[in-house]
Structure formats: C-alpha cells, structure tokens
Amino acid sequence: MLIAPPTMAIERTLSILKPDALQSAVAGKILSKFEEAGLKPVAMKMLHLTQQEAEGFYAVHRERPFFKSLCAYMTSGPVIVQVLEGENAVAKNREVMGATNPANAAEGTIRKLFAKSIEANSVHGSDSTENARMEIAYFFAQTDLVRYEWTGRK
Ligand code: IDP
Ligand code: MG
C-alpha cells in the first residue's frame, strides 16, 4: 500500500522591511530574496509606524533593555509590511532573514547582506504560526489578503 507523503503546511507569516532597508534603497533586493525562496506575497503596504503602533507590535519585548531604542528606530522612517505565504512560510522566512545579529547571520541571508546592526537588521519575521496570525491581524484585515495563482520562479 502506498502511503502518501505528509503534506507540507501552507502557512502565512508577517514580514516587515525595516527603516534601514528602505533608507538604503535595498527594498527591491530584499523582496527578490523572498521571491527566490518561493514565498508568495499576498498583501503589502508602506507605513510610517507611530510610537503607539511600534510599542504595540513589540509589546512582547517591553521589558527588554533595548525596547525604547527599538521603538525609536522602528518609527524613524517608513517600513513595508507584507504577508508571505508558502510551505512552512514561518520557518522559511526566518531562514532567508538570517540570525538577529548580522554578525552571526549565515552567508547569503538578508541580514548578512544588508543589516546595519543587531537593531537595524533590515527585516522582521514572525517566529511561530500563532504569532504570525496575531501579527498579520495587527496590520491587515482578512479582506486585504489577495488570492491569486502564482507560478513563482519555476
Ligand atoms: P528577531 O527579529 O530575530 O525575531 P527578536 O529577539 O525578536 O529578534 O528581537 C526583535 C528585534 O529587536 C530584533 O530584530 C532587533 O531589531 C531588536 N533587537 C534584538 N536584540 C537586540 C539587542 O540586543 N540590541 C538592540 N536591538 C535588539
Ligand atoms: Mg522576534
């Protein structure tokens, strides 16, 4: 009897191109990295976060010593927030992003290529499907998510 292979989970994750990425004009290169990884964009917009929006988004980090500085940085210029969809999108996005500290990020990852520092590290990506759901809902309504067929780079 043939046993079907486990079906890979189609997930959605929240991605943010942080102010340093837009400031240094590498947004296009970063978006290419997601496309090359097979992560399909299903919602995207540019925002300039308010202090309240940044603090709310990073509420889990409010007790961390870098919280104030992180929120100041995240409101220092525009960002692009997007929803990426694909097989194991949460983990795949984290892999393409690289380690939080660019000094520890693997070759070829977004943070290795473009990040300025552990704080100005070019991208955000949800760290679990549960947080992805909450983070997507923080920025997008269900009706903002676009359904379409996507060939990708096949
Ligand atoms: P992640 O973005 O890789 O998930 P987190 O630990 O969730 O990393 O931290 C959220 C963000 O806070 C990081 O992406 C970075 O911008 C900032 N951050 C994390 N650790 C430090 C630090 O030690 N100093 C300054 N900023 C930090
Ligand atoms: Mg995180």
Coordinates of N, CA and C and ligand atoms in Angstrom, one line a residue:
M1 N 0.8 -1.2 0.0 CA 0.0 0.0 0.0 C 0.9 1.3 0.0
L2 N 0.5 2.2 -0.9 CA 1.3 3.4 -0.9 C 0.8 4.4 0.2
I3 N 1.8 4.9 0.9 CA 1.4 5.9 1.9 C 1.8 7.3 1.4
A4 N 0.8 8.1 1.4 CA 1.0 9.5 0.8 C 2.0 10.2 1.7
P5 N 2.9 10.9 1.1 CA 3.9 11.7 2.0 C 3.1 12.8 2.7
P6 N 3.7 13.2 3.9 CA 3.0 14.2 4.7 C 2.9 15.5 3.8
T7 N 1.7 16.1 3.8 CA 1.6 17.3 3.0 C 2.2 18.5 3.8
M8 N 3.0 19.2 3.1 CA 3.7 20.4 3.8 C 2.6 21.4 4.1
A9 N 2.8 22.0 5.2 CA 1.8 23.0 5.6 C 1.9 24.3 4.9
I10 N 0.8 24.8 4.3 CA 0.9 26.1 3.7 C 0.6 27.1 4.8
E11 N 1.5 28.0 5.1 CA 1.4 28.9 6.2 C 1.5 30.4 5.6
R12 N 1.1 31.3 6.5 CA 1.3 32.7 6.2 C 2.2 33.3 7.4
T13 N 3.0 34.2 7.0 CA 3.8 34.9 8.0 C 3.9 36.4 7.8
L14 N 4.1 37.2 8.8 CA 4.2 38.6 8.7 C 5.7 39.0 8.5
S15 N 6.0 39.8 7.5 CA 7.3 40.2 7.2 C 7.3 41.7 7.2
I16 N 8.3 42.3 7.8 CA 8.5 43.8 7.7 C 9.9 44.1 7.1
L17 N 9.9 45.0 6.2 CA 11.2 45.6 5.7 C 11.3 46.9 6.6
K18 N 12.4 46.8 7.4 CA 12.5 47.9 8.5 C 13.1 49.2 7.9
P19 N 13.1 50.3 8.6 CA 13.5 51.6 8.1 C 14.9 51.5 7.4
D20 N 15.9 50.8 7.9 CA 17.2 50.8 7.3 C 17.2 50.3 5.9
A21 N 16.3 49.3 5.6 CA 16.2 48.7 4.3 C 15.6 49.7 3.3
L22 N 14.6 50.5 3.7 CA 14.1 51.5 2.8 C 15.1 52.6 2.6
Q23 N 15.7 53.0 3.7 CA 16.6 54.2 3.7 C 17.8 53.9 2.8
S24 N 18.3 52.7 2.8 CA 19.5 52.4 2.0 C 19.1 51.8 0.6
A25 N 17.8 51.9 0.3 CA 17.4 51.6 -1.1 C 17.7 50.1 -1.5
V26 N 17.5 49.2 -0.5 CA 17.6 47.8 -0.9 C 16.3 47.0 -0.7
A27 N 15.2 47.7 -0.7 CA 13.9 47.1 -0.6 C 13.7 46.1 -1.7
G28 N 14.0 46.5 -2.9 CA 13.8 45.7 -4.1 C 14.6 44.4 -4.0
K29 N 15.9 44.5 -3.6 CA 16.7 43.4 -3.5 C 16.2 42.4 -2.4
I30 N 15.7 43.0 -1.3 CA 15.2 42.1 -0.3 C 13.9 41.4 -0.7
L31 N 13.0 42.1 -1.4 CA 11.8 41.5 -1.9 C 12.2 40.4 -2.9
S32 N 13.2 40.5 -3.7 CA 13.7 39.5 -4.6 C 14.1 38.2 -3.8
K33 N 14.7 38.4 -2.6 CA 15.1 37.2 -1.8 C 13.9 36.4 -1.5
F34 N 12.8 37.0 -1.1 CA 11.6 36.3 -0.7 C 11.0 35.6 -2.0
E35 N 11.0 36.3 -3.1 CA 10.5 35.7 -4.3 C 11.4 34.4 -4.7
E36 N 12.7 34.6 -4.6 CA 13.6 33.5 -4.9 C 13.4 32.3 -4.0
A37 N 13.0 32.6 -2.8 CA 12.7 31.5 -1.8 C 11.4 30.8 -1.9
G38 N 10.6 31.3 -2.9 CA 9.3 30.8 -3.1 C 8.2 31.2 -2.1
L39 N 8.5 32.4 -1.5 CA 7.5 33.0 -0.6 C 6.6 34.0 -1.4
K40 N 5.4 33.7 -1.5 CA 4.4 34.4 -2.3 C 3.8 35.6 -1.5
P41 N 4.0 36.8 -2.0 CA 3.4 38.0 -1.3 C 1.9 38.0 -1.5
V42 N 1.1 38.1 -0.5 CA -0.4 38.1 -0.6 C -1.0 39.4 -0.1
A43 N -0.1 40.2 0.6 CA -0.6 41.6 1.0 C 0.7 42.4 1.3
M44 N 0.6 43.7 0.9 CA 1.8 44.5 1.1 C 1.4 46.0 1.2
K45 N 2.0 46.7 2.1 CA 1.8 48.2 2.2 C 3.0 48.9 2.8
M46 N 3.1 50.2 2.5 CA 4.1 51.0 3.1 C 3.5 51.8 4.2
L47 N 4.2 51.9 5.4 CA 3.6 52.6 6.5 C 4.8 53.4 7.2
H48 N 4.4 54.5 7.9 CA 5.4 55.1 8.8 C 4.8 54.8 10.2
L49 N 5.3 53.9 11.0 CA 4.7 53.5 12.2 C 4.7 54.6 13.2
T50 N 3.6 54.7 14.0 CA 3.6 55.7 15.1 C 4.2 55.0 16.3
Q51 N 4.6 55.8 17.3 CA 5.1 55.3 18.5 C 4.2 54.2 19.1
Q52 N 3.0 54.5 19.1 CA 2.0 53.6 19.7 C 1.9 52.3 18.9
E53 N 2.0 52.4 17.6 CA 1.9 51.2 16.8 C 3.2 50.3 17.0
A54 N 4.4 51.0 17.1 CA 5.6 50.2 17.3 C 5.6 49.6 18.7
E55 N 5.2 50.3 19.7 CA 5.2 49.7 21.0 C 4.2 48.6 21.1
G56 N 3.1 48.7 20.5 CA 2.1 47.6 20.5 C 2.6 46.4 19.7
F57 N 3.2 46.6 18.6 CA 3.8 45.5 17.9 C 4.8 44.7 18.6
Y58 N 5.7 45.5 19.3 CA 6.8 44.8 20.0 C 6.5 44.7 21.5
A59 N 5.3 44.6 21.9 CA 4.9 44.6 23.3 C 5.6 43.4 24.0
V60 N 5.8 42.3 23.3 CA 6.4 41.1 24.0 C 7.9 41.5 24.5
H61 N 8.4 42.5 23.9 CA 9.8 42.9 24.3 C 9.9 44.1 25.2
R62 N 8.7 44.5 25.8 CA 8.7 45.7 26.6 C 9.6 45.8 27.8
E63 N 9.9 44.6 28.3 CA 10.8 44.6 29.5 C 12.3 44.5 29.1
R64 N 12.6 44.3 27.8 CA 14.0 44.2 27.3 C 14.7 45.5 27.4
P65 N 16.0 45.5 27.6 CA 16.7 46.8 27.7 C 16.7 47.6 26.4
F66 N 16.5 46.9 25.3 CA 16.5 47.6 24.0 C 15.2 48.1 23.5
F67 N 14.1 47.9 24.3 CA 12.8 48.2 23.8 C 12.6 49.6 23.4
K68 N 13.0 50.6 24.2 CA 12.8 52.0 23.9 C 13.5 52.4 22.6
S69 N 14.8 51.9 22.5 CA 15.6 52.2 21.3 C 15.0 51.6 20.1
L70 N 14.5 50.3 20.3 CA 13.9 49.6 19.1 C 12.7 50.3 18.6
C71 N 11.9 50.8 19.5 CA 10.7 51.5 19.0 C 11.0 52.9 18.4
A72 N 12.0 53.5 18.9 CA 12.5 54.8 18.3 C 13.0 54.5 16.9
Y73 N 13.8 53.4 16.8 CA 14.3 53.0 15.5 C 13.2 52.7 14.5
M74 N 12.2 51.9 14.9 CA 11.2 51.4 14.0 C 10.2 52.6 13.6
T75 N 10.3 53.7 14.3 CA 9.5 54.8 13.9 C 10.3 55.9 13.2
S76 N 11.6 55.6 12.9 CA 12.5 56.6 12.4 C 12.3 56.8 10.9
G77 N 11.5 56.0 10.2 CA 11.3 56.1 8.8 C 10.3 55.1 8.4
P78 N 9.9 55.1 7.1 CA 8.9 54.2 6.6 C 9.3 52.7 6.6
V79 N 8.3 51.9 6.7 CA 8.6 50.4 6.6 C 7.6 49.9 5.5
I80 N 7.9 48.6 5.1 CA 7.0 47.9 4.2 C 6.5 46.7 5.0
V81 N 5.2 46.6 5.2 CA 4.7 45.3 5.9 C 4.1 44.5 4.8
Q82 N 4.3 43.2 4.9 CA 3.7 42.3 3.9 C 3.4 40.9 4.6
V83 N 2.5 40.2 3.9 CA 2.2 38.9 4.3 C 2.7 37.9 3.2
L84 N 3.5 37.0 3.7 CA 4.1 36.0 2.8 C 3.5 34.6 3.0
E85 N 3.2 33.9 1.9 CA 2.5 32.6 2.0 C 3.4 31.6 1.3
G86 N 3.3 30.4 1.9 CA 4.0 29.3 1.2 C 4.2 28.1 2.2
E87 N 4.8 27.0 1.7 CA 5.1 25.9 2.5 C 6.0 26.3 3.6
N88 N 5.6 26.0 4.8 CA 6.5 26.3 6.0 C 7.0 27.7 6.0
A89 N 6.1 28.6 5.6 CA 6.5 30.0 5.4 C 7.1 30.7 6.6
V90 N 6.7 30.3 7.8 CA 7.3 30.9 9.0 C 8.8 30.6 9.1
A91 N 9.1 29.3 9.1 CA 10.5 28.9 9.2 C 11.3 29.3 8.0
K92 N 10.7 29.2 6.8 CA 11.4 29.6 5.6 C 11.8 31.0 5.6
N93 N 10.9 31.9 6.0 CA 11.2 33.3 6.1 C 12.3 33.6 7.1
R94 N 12.3 32.9 8.2 CA 13.3 33.1 9.2 C 14.7 32.7 8.7
E95 N 14.7 31.6 7.9 CA 15.9 31.1 7.3 C 16.5 32.1 6.3
V96 N 15.6 32.7 5.5 CA 16.1 33.7 4.5 C 16.5 35.0 5.1
M97 N 15.9 35.3 6.3 CA 16.3 36.5 7.0 C 17.7 36.4 7.6
G98 N 18.0 35.2 8.2 CA 19.3 35.1 9.0 C 19.1 35.5 10.4
A99 N 20.2 35.2 11.2 CA 20.2 35.5 12.6 C 20.0 37.0 12.9
T100 N 19.4 37.2 14.1 CA 19.0 38.5 14.6 C 20.2 39.5 14.5
N101 N 21.4 39.0 15.0 CA 22.6 39.8 14.9 C 23.3 39.5 13.6
P102 N 23.4 40.5 12.7 CA 24.0 40.2 11.4 C 25.4 39.6 11.5
A103 N 26.1 39.9 12.6 CA 27.5 39.3 12.8 C 27.4 37.8 12.8
N104 N 26.2 37.2 13.2 CA 26.0 35.8 13.3 C 25.2 35.2 12.2
A105 N 24.8 36.0 11.3 CA 23.9 35.6 10.2 C 24.7 34.8 9.1
A106 N 24.1 33.8 8.6 CA 24.7 32.9 7.6 C 24.9 33.7 6.3
E107 N 25.9 33.3 5.5 CA 26.2 33.9 4.2 C 24.9 33.8 3.3
G108 N 24.7 34.9 2.6 CA 23.6 34.9 1.6 C 22.3 35.3 2.2
T109 N 22.2 35.4 3.6 CA 20.9 35.8 4.2 C 20.7 37.3 4.1
I110 N 19.5 37.7 4.2 CA 19.2 39.1 4.1 C 20.0 39.9 5.1
R111 N 20.0 39.5 6.4 CA 20.6 40.2 7.4 C 22.2 40.2 7.2
K112 N 22.7 39.2 6.7 CA 24.2 39.1 6.4 C 24.5 40.2 5.3
L113 N 23.6 40.2 4.3 CA 23.9 41.0 3.2 C 23.6 42.5 3.4
F114 N 22.5 42.8 4.2 CA 22.1 44.2 4.3 C 22.0 44.8 5.6
A115 N 22.0 44.1 6.7 CA 21.7 44.7 8.0 C 22.9 45.6 8.5
K116 N 22.5 46.6 9.2 CA 23.5 47.6 9.7 C 24.0 47.2 11.1
S117 N 23.1 46.6 11.9 CA 23.4 46.3 13.3 C 22.4 45.3 13.8
I118 N 22.6 44.9 15.1 CA 21.6 44.0 15.7 C 20.3 44.6 15.8
E119 N 20.2 45.9 15.9 CA 18.9 46.7 16.0 C 18.4 47.0 14.6
A120 N 19.2 47.6 13.8 CA 18.8 48.0 12.4 C 19.1 46.8 11.5
N121 N 18.3 45.7 11.6 CA 18.7 44.5 11.0 C 17.7 44.1 9.8
S122 N 17.2 45.2 9.2 CA 16.6 45.1 7.8 C 15.2 44.5 7.7
V123 N 15.0 43.4 8.5 CA 13.7 42.7 8.4 C 13.2 42.1 9.7
H124 N 11.9 42.0 9.7 CA 11.2 41.3 10.8 C 10.5 40.1 10.2
G125 N 10.4 39.0 10.9 CA 9.6 37.8 10.5 C 9.0 37.2 11.7
S126 N 7.8 36.8 11.6 CA 7.1 36.1 12.7 C 7.9 34.9 13.1
D127 N 7.8 34.5 14.4 CA 8.6 33.4 14.9 C 7.8 32.1 15.1
S128 N 6.5 32.2 14.9 CA 5.6 31.0 15.1 C 4.3 31.2 14.3
T129 N 3.6 30.2 14.0 CA 2.3 30.4 13.2 C 1.3 31.1 14.1
E130 N 1.4 30.9 15.4 CA 0.5 31.6 16.3 C 0.8 33.1 16.3
N131 N 2.0 33.5 16.4 CA 2.4 34.9 16.4 C 2.1 35.5 15.0
A132 N 2.3 34.7 14.0 CA 2.1 35.1 12.6 C 0.6 35.6 12.5
R133 N -0.3 34.8 13.0 CA -1.7 35.1 12.9 C -2.0 36.4 13.6
M134 N -1.4 36.6 14.8 CA -1.6 37.9 15.6 C -1.0 39.1 14.9
E135 N 0.2 38.8 14.3 CA 1.0 40.0 13.7 C 0.3 40.4 12.4
I136 N -0.2 39.4 11.6 CA -0.9 39.7 10.4 C -2.1 40.5 10.7
A137 N -2.9 40.1 11.7 CA -4.1 40.8 12.1 C -3.8 42.2 12.7
Y138 N -2.6 42.4 13.1 CA -2.2 43.7 13.7 C -2.2 44.8 12.5
F139 N -1.8 44.3 11.4 CA -1.6 45.3 10.2 C -2.6 45.1 9.1
F140 N -3.2 43.9 9.0 CA -4.1 43.7 7.8 C -5.5 43.1 8.2
A141 N -6.5 43.5 7.4 CA -7.8 42.9 7.6 C -7.8 41.6 6.7
Q142 N -8.6 40.7 7.0 CA -8.7 39.5 6.1 C -8.9 39.9 4.6
T143 N -9.7 40.9 4.4 CA -10.0 41.3 3.0 C -8.8 42.0 2.3
D144 N -7.8 42.3 3.0 CA -6.6 42.8 2.4 C -5.7 41.7 1.7
L145 N -6.0 40.4 2.1 CA -5.2 39.3 1.6 C -5.7 39.0 0.2
V146 N -4.8 39.0 -0.8 CA -5.2 38.8 -2.2 C -5.0 37.3 -2.5
R147 N -6.0 36.7 -3.1 CA -5.9 35.3 -3.6 C -5.5 35.3 -5.1
Y148 N -4.5 34.7 -5.5 CA -4.1 34.5 -6.9 C -3.2 33.4 -7.1
E149 N -3.2 32.9 -8.3 CA -2.3 31.8 -8.7 C -0.9 32.4 -8.9
W150 N 0.1 31.6 -8.5 CA 1.4 32.2 -8.5 C 2.4 31.1 -9.1
T151 N 3.0 31.4 -10.2 CA 4.0 30.4 -10.7 C 5.3 30.4 -9.9
G152 N 5.7 31.6 -9.5 CA 7.0 31.7 -8.8 C 8.1 31.5 -9.9
R153 N 9.3 31.3 -9.4 CA 10.4 31.2 -10.3 C 10.7 29.7 -10.7
K154 N 9.7 29.1 -11.3 CA 9.9 27.7 -11.7 C 10.4 27.6 -13.1
Ligands
IDP1 P1 14.2 38.6 15.7 O1 13.8 39.9 14.9 O2 15.3 37.9 15.0 O3 13.0 37.7 15.9 P2 14.0 39.4 18.5 O4 14.8 38.8 19.6 O5 12.5 39.0 18.4 O6 14.7 39.1 17.1 O7 14.2 41.0 18.6 C1 13.3 41.8 17.9 C2 14.1 43.0 17.4 O8 14.7 43.7 18.4 C3 15.3 42.5 16.5 O9 15.0 42.1 15.2 C4 16.2 43.7 16.6 O10 15.8 44.8 15.7 C5 16.0 44.2 18.0 N1 17.0 43.6 19.0 C6 17.1 42.3 19.4 N2 18.1 42.2 20.2 C7 18.7 43.4 20.4 C8 19.8 43.9 21.1 O11 20.5 43.2 21.9 N3 20.0 45.2 21.0 C9 19.3 46.1 20.2 N4 18.3 45.6 19.4 C10 17.9 44.3 19.5
MG2 MG 11.3 38.1 17.1

